[in-house]
Amino acid sequence: MGSILSGAEAASLVRALPGVDAVGLEARAAGLATRSVKTTSKARAIDLAISMIDLTTLEGADTPGKVRSLAAKAVRPDGDAPSTAAVCVYPSMVATAKEALRGTGVKVASVATGFPAGQVPLDVRLADTEAAVRAGADEIDMVINRGAFLAGDLERVFHEIKAVKAASGDARLKVILETGELATYDAVRQASWLAMHAGADFIKTSTGKVGVNATLPVTLLMMQAVRDFRAATGVQVGVKPAGGIRNTKDAIKYLVAVNETLGDDWLSNEWFRFGASSLLNDLLMQRQKLKTGRYSGPDYVTVD
Amino acid sequence: MFEYAPAPESVRPDIKEHYGLFIGGEFVDAEDGAVFKSVNPSTEEALFTVAEAGEADVAKAVAAARRAHETVWGPMSGAERGKYLFRIARLLQEKAREFAVAESMDNGKPIKETRDFDVPTAAQHFFYHAGWADKLSYAGLGADPKPLGVVGQVIPWNFPLLMLAWKIAPALACGNTVVLKPAETTPLTALMFAELCQEAGLPAGVVNILPGAGATGSALVDSAVDKVAFTGSTAVGRAIAKAVAGSKKKVTLELGGKAANIVFDDAPIDQAVEGVVNGIFFNQGHVCCAGSRLLVQESVADEVLERLKARVETLRVGDPLDKNTDIGAINSAEQLSRIRALTETGEGEGADVWQPACDLPERGFWFRPTVFTGVQQSMRIAQEEIFGPVLSVLTFRTPDEAIAKANNTPYGLSAGVWTEKGSKILWAAERLRAGVVWANTFNQFDAASPFGGLKESGYGREGGRQGLEAYLDV
Amino acid sequence: MSEHERLRVKKTYKLYVGGKFPRSESGRSYPVSSPDGTELANAALASRKDARDAVAAARKAQRPWAGQTAYLRGQILYRAAEMLEGRAGQFAEELADATGADPREALGTVEQAIDRLVHYAGWTDKYTSVLGGANPVGGPYFNHTTPEPLGVVAVVAPQDDPLLGLIEAFAPAIATGNTAVVLASEAKPLPALSLGEVLATSDLPGGVVNLLSGKVSEVAPHLASHADVNGLDLGGVADAGLAAELEAAAAETLKVVRRPGRDGGALDLLRQWTEYKTVWHPAGMAAGAGGAY
């Protein structure tokens, strides 16, 4: 979907957004984090969280074997546990992942656009994207140009996202804001709206490659942004926190935030994802605990 | 929405079947044998019985406090007094969960609040004031400020343990001894605190606790105390101020309020909505400084209201001991009927009432969070303290009008301001006639921060260096 | 040359309300004598309506007065001291007449009064930092407390110390941004009424200090019960029964009351007519600091 706005219009809309009070936002996030999700609700939340995972491997050392192993885990994590939403890999691994996941319903997501820094020429970023799509990626996780954003060149960021959106074709586009580098909540809110105006299907917090990745307050802020964007434009956008969400307790806090900020409309992997790798095994161990009443251990879930 | 399964708090405090009055370090029954019941407002079941103090008991307690002041507590060094208070603070922290659960059962407020706010803040008050006990000469109140003697204290039911801490901690730190009357519907944590004083080895008579109702309170005001400290309604505060007129008794009063929470068009909207919700629905709105009047700039009123309603829809009303409960029970049948009566006048006067769809438990005292829109300054719901989860929404056009409407009340306890513009905050804070101004936040409390009101919200401060004035002969 | 000694022009002692010198609206006056019985003058006998007008004038002046910079309030109080110094001789004479004191002793008292004005002139831009301050709260908030004026303070001035005592009573109130309605010594009102002339010529805005002469038992109850008065100083109420009644009347609107017989230093007096206001604001910015989730 292309934006009907010009870059200048989008930039001025974004600059006029109301501010964010950091302490108030963090207090609200902390309040949501005190929700106690137990027994049957917890069982539901765990399966929901599993189904929302973009099971991710983004390492220089990734090999086809590693990706196939991960794909198998994504499809059938443990017993009757649901599949994850997607497997997320580098473009060079898309074909392997696609092959491994054919017919399973688990999507292939590919980071692109010179991930994670994005500090390569735009034509290279677009070529990267097109290659991933050609190789069969269902979803593209792009990074925004933080340098341009921090330099105040919002129009450039807007046009680049539009260009990547066009290059992505039918693949759903997740726009990574790299919130840890944007540094302020005001900037996160602006970047969220800029990305949505430019055609993002998802807004995503982080690459997982910098010091500060997803936090609950930042993700809550992005949830408020997609809520308000839909109210303003009628267009629904998904949210994906990524990096640093390692255990069940944390994942449930995010689900509570979705539940109380966005409600049912976002409570599926169509509209909410976790970008994570180690989270899955913790969810599986907690799942076993709920079933058996005994605490599980790392030797009772697979290392992939 | 995914529903949260019940998440009941599992700790159960040891609540006795019967409590006596705490006089001179011992639990004793009333001279005339009077007793009353304390009821759990979320179930309407009696929790325990307790002795009701009469005039004779008040005299006994004041005498015990006098003796303790003259023989032990007065002569004791500040450093030693401080150590007792530190010890009390630590014991409160150790027993925090039991106190929190007991408070929720006796008062009806959610465990989330007693656990995360009431009890820890009460402990902080003791910890903070403990440190003052040997440093009073640095408080800017003279080189060697002296205690007043025996202090009579009467506290309300909305924050039973916290109000006790606000009263007892500074009084003891300054070298006074106390006779405290908890509210008749919520004596439990005060009695548990009396047990804690015994455990702390606090000398007998330094703290005396006299459960009872209005008659006990007025007997205490009229007794041979040197000072009266009261938190509660403006009507009772006025009666106390009259009762002590012409005497040597020093008085501090923390009374009612009808705070305005002003939202300007350049506010951080999501946080403002949180602040409005916290401002009026915290503790079921049983808060003297509650932001019970939302003054929102007309240009953003629709947007703010829409977000506010969506947020209120997510509030969970019910079992106070469920960790996910946001709004607990109304403290008493009497308070519930008062809230009902006032909200009926709101509808009668033409304001539009809105409540979220939420189920209420069958037994107990409950009131849905309520938002009145189309409220005019002249309506009773814009003027009178409702002391319940009821918000009156008014609009304004200009900053001057906002301040004028905010100040247009005999009260002056607190106010809120929401705007991203620093100079506007300072401008508004200077003009608001209130003892506490929360800018881009609301309902924040701290032992180091003085709290108290102007005009008919009373006089004197609690907390901070300035709060010491209330308990020293200055 | 005339055979007659020149007829001295006697002063009409009027009230000082809202920067003007009205007679009592009631049209009444009462004779004022020195302790030895010498008739000195007729002073206006203020009525409850004069009290009402004075409160209205004080209320009107309060917000602008409190809104002046502390530096300017200090300069104006110092200017009042300058004006009084220039007329010290006249005041010494009036004071001696009023109290029967030895003229040299009376001059000493006038000088003390001048020095007190100077003292409070210097307080205007200091008491805020002395009484207030920043509070280290246990959360991400900037929190500070400042003393602010109560509003309108009604003062029943001391009966036997008609100039120094009166200045000592109202100076701390106006130094902190309050405005005052002062009921002068009932039997010795003349120095106070002359002080109005000093204040009127010292850049003090009209209404900041309002001076009434009259009966305590007639006027004070209306000040004590007036809903638009915020503070009440009963320092000059000699009758304990009346003081208790006035305190009880003041309780109706929860006024701050200073009981008779209370001593206190300057800081105590400055604190008496202020209320603390505490302002909170969140302190935080970075998204990266959002806790460990």
Coordinates of C-alpha atoms in Angstrom, one line a residue, chain B residues 176-462:
Chain B
N176 CA 6.2 13.4 71.7
T177 CA 4.1 10.5 72.8
V178 CA 0.8 9.8 71.1
V179 CA -2.7 8.6 71.6
L180 CA -4.1 7.7 68.2
K181 CA -7.7 6.9 67.2
P182 CA -8.0 4.8 64.0
A183 CA -11.2 5.1 62.0
E184 CA -14.0 2.9 63.2
T185 CA -14.3 1.0 60.0
T186 CA -10.5 0.3 59.7
P187 CA -8.8 -0.3 63.1
L188 CA -7.0 -3.5 62.1
T189 CA -3.6 -2.4 60.9
A190 CA -3.4 0.1 63.8
L191 CA -3.9 -2.7 66.2
M192 CA -1.4 -4.9 64.4
F193 CA 0.9 -1.9 64.6
A194 CA 0.4 -1.8 68.4
E195 CA 1.6 -5.4 68.5
L196 CA 4.5 -4.4 66.4
C197 CA 5.4 -1.7 69.0
Q198 CA 5.4 -4.4 71.6
E199 CA 7.7 -6.5 69.5
A200 CA 10.0 -3.6 68.9
G201 CA 10.2 -3.1 72.7
L202 CA 8.9 0.5 72.4
P203 CA 8.6 1.8 76.0
A204 CA 5.0 1.4 77.3
G205 CA 2.8 4.5 76.8
V206 CA 4.8 6.0 73.9
V207 CA 2.1 4.8 71.5
N208 CA -1.5 4.3 72.6
I209 CA -4.2 3.1 70.2
L210 CA -7.8 3.8 70.9
P211 CA -10.3 2.3 68.5
G212 CA -13.7 4.0 68.4
A213 CA -16.0 6.3 66.5
G214 CA -16.7 10.0 66.5
A215 CA -17.4 10.2 70.2
T216 CA -14.0 8.7 71.0
G217 CA -12.3 11.2 68.7
S218 CA -14.1 14.1 70.2
A219 CA -13.2 12.9 73.7
L220 CA -9.6 12.8 72.6
V221 CA -9.7 16.3 71.2
D222 CA -11.2 17.5 74.5
S223 CA -8.7 15.6 76.7
A224 CA -5.5 16.9 78.3
V225 CA -3.4 16.6 75.1
D226 CA -1.0 19.3 74.0
K227 CA -1.8 18.9 70.3
V228 CA -4.4 17.6 68.0
A229 CA -3.6 16.2 64.6
F230 CA -6.5 15.3 62.4
T231 CA -7.0 13.9 58.9
G232 CA -10.5 13.6 57.7
S233 CA -13.5 15.6 56.6
T234 CA -13.6 19.4 56.5
A235 CA -16.8 19.3 58.7
V236 CA -15.0 17.4 61.5
G237 CA -11.9 19.5 61.0
R238 CA -13.9 22.6 61.5
A239 CA -15.5 21.2 64.7
I240 CA -12.1 20.4 66.0
A241 CA -10.8 23.9 65.3
K242 CA -13.7 25.3 67.2
A243 CA -13.3 22.9 70.0
V244 CA -9.7 23.9 70.7
A245 CA -10.3 27.6 70.2
G246 CA -9.0 29.5 73.2
S247 CA -6.9 26.6 74.5
K248 CA -3.2 26.1 74.3
K249 CA -3.6 23.1 72.1
K250 CA -1.7 23.2 68.8
V251 CA -3.7 21.9 65.8
T252 CA -2.9 20.6 62.4
L253 CA -5.7 19.6 60.0
E254 CA -5.5 17.7 56.7
L255 CA -9.0 17.9 55.3
G256 CA -11.1 17.5 52.2
G257 CA -10.4 18.5 48.6
K258 CA -11.9 18.8 45.2
A259 CA -8.8 18.9 43.1
A260 CA -8.7 20.0 39.5
N261 CA -6.6 18.0 37.1
I262 CA -5.9 20.4 34.2
V263 CA -5.1 19.0 30.8
F264 CA -3.9 21.5 28.3
D265 CA -4.0 20.9 24.5
D266 CA -0.2 20.4 24.4
A267 CA -0.2 17.7 27.1
P268 CA 1.5 14.3 26.6
I269 CA -2.0 12.8 26.0
D270 CA -1.5 9.2 26.9
Q271 CA 0.3 10.0 30.1
A272 CA -2.3 12.6 30.9
V273 CA -5.0 10.0 30.6
E274 CA -3.1 7.7 32.9
G275 CA -2.7 10.5 35.3
V276 CA -6.4 11.3 35.2
V277 CA -7.2 7.6 35.8
N278 CA -4.8 7.3 38.6
G279 CA -5.9 10.7 39.9
I280 CA -9.5 9.6 40.5
F281 CA -9.6 5.8 40.6
F282 CA -6.6 5.2 42.9
N283 CA -8.0 3.8 46.1
Q284 CA -11.6 3.8 44.7
G285 CA -11.3 7.6 44.8
H286 CA -11.2 7.6 48.6
V287 CA -8.5 10.1 48.5
C288 CA -8.7 13.7 49.8
C289 CA -6.4 14.9 47.1
A290 CA -8.1 12.9 44.3
G291 CA -8.2 14.6 40.9
S292 CA -12.0 14.6 41.0
R293 CA -12.4 17.4 38.5
L294 CA -10.9 17.0 35.1
L295 CA -10.5 20.3 33.4
V296 CA -9.7 19.7 29.8
Q297 CA -9.0 22.2 27.1
E298 CA -12.0 22.3 24.8
S299 CA -9.8 21.7 21.7
V300 CA -8.7 18.3 22.9
A301 CA -11.7 17.4 25.0
D302 CA -13.2 14.8 22.6
E303 CA -9.9 13.0 22.1
V304 CA -9.0 12.9 25.8
L305 CA -12.5 11.7 26.7
E306 CA -12.4 8.9 24.1
R307 CA -9.1 7.7 25.3
L308 CA -10.1 8.1 28.9
K309 CA -13.2 5.9 28.4
A310 CA -11.2 3.3 26.6
R311 CA -8.7 3.2 29.4
V312 CA -11.4 3.0 32.1
E313 CA -12.9 0.0 30.3
T314 CA -9.8 -1.9 31.2
L315 CA -10.1 -1.3 34.9
R316 CA -10.8 -4.4 36.8
V317 CA -13.3 -4.1 39.7
G318 CA -13.6 -6.8 42.3
D319 CA -11.9 -9.0 44.9
P320 CA -9.4 -6.8 46.8
L321 CA -7.2 -9.8 47.4
D322 CA -6.9 -10.6 43.6
K323 CA -3.5 -9.2 42.4
N324 CA -5.1 -8.0 39.2
T325 CA -7.8 -5.9 40.9
D326 CA -7.6 -2.2 40.1
I327 CA -10.6 -1.0 42.0
G328 CA -11.7 -2.7 45.2
A329 CA -14.6 -2.3 47.5
I330 CA -16.1 0.9 48.8
N331 CA -15.1 1.1 52.4
S332 CA -18.6 1.0 54.0
A333 CA -22.3 0.9 53.3
E334 CA -22.5 4.4 54.6
Q335 CA -19.9 5.7 52.2
L336 CA -21.5 3.8 49.3
S337 CA -24.8 5.5 49.9
R338 CA -23.1 8.9 50.1
I339 CA -21.5 8.3 46.7
R340 CA -24.8 7.1 45.3
A341 CA -26.6 10.1 46.6
L342 CA -24.2 12.6 45.1
T343 CA -24.0 10.9 41.7
E344 CA -27.8 11.0 41.6
T345 CA -27.6 14.7 42.0
G346 CA -25.2 14.8 39.1
E347 CA -27.7 13.1 36.8
G348 CA -30.5 15.2 38.3
E349 CA -28.6 18.4 37.5
G350 CA -28.2 17.4 33.9
A351 CA -24.7 16.0 33.6
D352 CA -24.2 12.9 31.4
V353 CA -23.1 9.9 33.3
W354 CA -20.9 7.1 31.8
Q355 CA -19.8 3.9 33.4
P356 CA -17.9 1.0 31.8
A357 CA -19.7 -2.4 31.5
C358 CA -18.2 -4.4 34.3
D359 CA -19.6 -7.1 36.6
L360 CA -19.7 -6.4 40.3
P361 CA -19.6 -9.0 43.0
E362 CA -22.9 -9.8 44.6
R363 CA -22.0 -9.2 48.2
G364 CA -20.0 -6.3 49.5
F365 CA -20.0 -2.6 48.7
W366 CA -19.2 -1.7 45.2
F367 CA -19.4 1.2 42.8
R368 CA -18.5 1.3 39.1
P369 CA -15.9 3.8 38.0
T370 CA -18.0 6.7 36.8
V371 CA -17.3 9.6 34.5
F372 CA -19.6 12.6 34.3
T373 CA -19.4 14.8 31.2
G374 CA -21.1 18.0 30.5
V375 CA -20.5 19.1 34.1
Q376 CA -20.9 22.8 34.9
Q377 CA -19.1 24.6 37.7
S378 CA -22.3 25.2 39.5
M379 CA -23.3 21.6 39.9
R380 CA -22.9 19.8 43.2
I381 CA -20.7 17.1 41.6
A382 CA -18.3 19.9 40.6
Q383 CA -18.2 21.5 44.0
E384 CA -18.6 18.8 46.7
E385 CA -16.2 16.1 47.6
I386 CA -17.6 12.7 46.6
F387 CA -14.8 10.6 47.9
G388 CA -15.5 7.8 45.5
P389 CA -14.6 6.7 42.0
V390 CA -16.5 9.5 40.3
L391 CA -14.9 12.0 37.9
S392 CA -16.5 15.2 36.8
V393 CA -15.3 16.5 33.5
L394 CA -15.4 20.2 32.7
T395 CA -13.8 22.1 29.8
F396 CA -12.0 25.4 29.5
R397 CA -10.9 27.6 26.7
T398 CA -7.8 29.5 27.9
P399 CA -5.2 29.0 30.6
D400 CA -6.6 31.9 32.7
E401 CA -10.0 30.2 32.6
A402 CA -8.4 26.9 33.7
I403 CA -6.8 28.5 36.7
A404 CA -9.9 30.4 37.6
K405 CA -12.1 27.3 37.5
A406 CA -9.5 25.2 39.3
N407 CA -9.3 27.7 42.2
N408 CA -13.0 28.3 42.4
T409 CA -13.6 26.1 45.4
P410 CA -13.2 26.5 49.2
Y411 CA -10.7 23.7 49.1
G412 CA -7.0 23.9 48.3
L413 CA -5.3 20.6 48.7
S414 CA -3.9 19.5 45.4
A415 CA -4.0 20.2 41.7
G416 CA -2.7 18.6 38.5
V417 CA -1.3 20.2 35.4
W418 CA -0.6 18.5 32.1
T419 CA 1.4 20.3 29.4
E420 CA 4.7 19.7 27.6
K421 CA 5.6 23.4 28.1
G422 CA 7.8 24.1 31.1
S423 CA 7.0 27.8 31.4
K424 CA 3.3 27.0 31.4
I425 CA 3.7 24.5 34.2
L426 CA 5.5 27.0 36.3
W427 CA 3.0 29.7 35.5
A428 CA 0.1 27.4 36.5
A429 CA 1.8 26.0 39.5
E430 CA 2.3 29.5 40.9
R431 CA -1.3 30.4 40.5
L432 CA -3.0 27.3 41.6
R433 CA -4.2 27.6 45.2
A434 CA -3.2 24.2 46.4
G435 CA -0.7 22.7 48.8
V436 CA 0.5 20.1 46.3
V437 CA 0.8 20.6 42.6
W438 CA 1.5 17.6 40.4
A439 CA 2.8 18.5 37.0
N440 CA 2.6 15.8 34.4
T441 CA 2.0 13.3 37.2
F442 CA -0.6 12.8 39.9
N443 CA -1.0 11.2 43.3
Q444 CA 2.7 11.0 44.1
F445 CA 3.6 10.8 47.8
D446 CA 6.8 10.6 49.6
A447 CA 8.0 10.9 53.2
A448 CA 10.5 13.6 52.2
S449 CA 7.8 15.7 50.5
P450 CA 5.5 17.9 52.6
F451 CA 1.8 17.2 52.0
G452 CA -1.2 19.3 53.1
G453 CA -3.6 22.0 52.0
L454 CA -4.8 25.5 52.0
K455 CA -8.1 27.2 52.8
E456 CA -10.7 24.7 53.8
S457 CA -8.4 21.8 53.1
G458 CA -6.7 22.6 56.4
Y459 CA -3.3 23.7 57.7
G460 CA 0.0 22.2 58.6
R461 CA 2.1 19.8 56.5
E462 CA 3.0 16.2 56.9

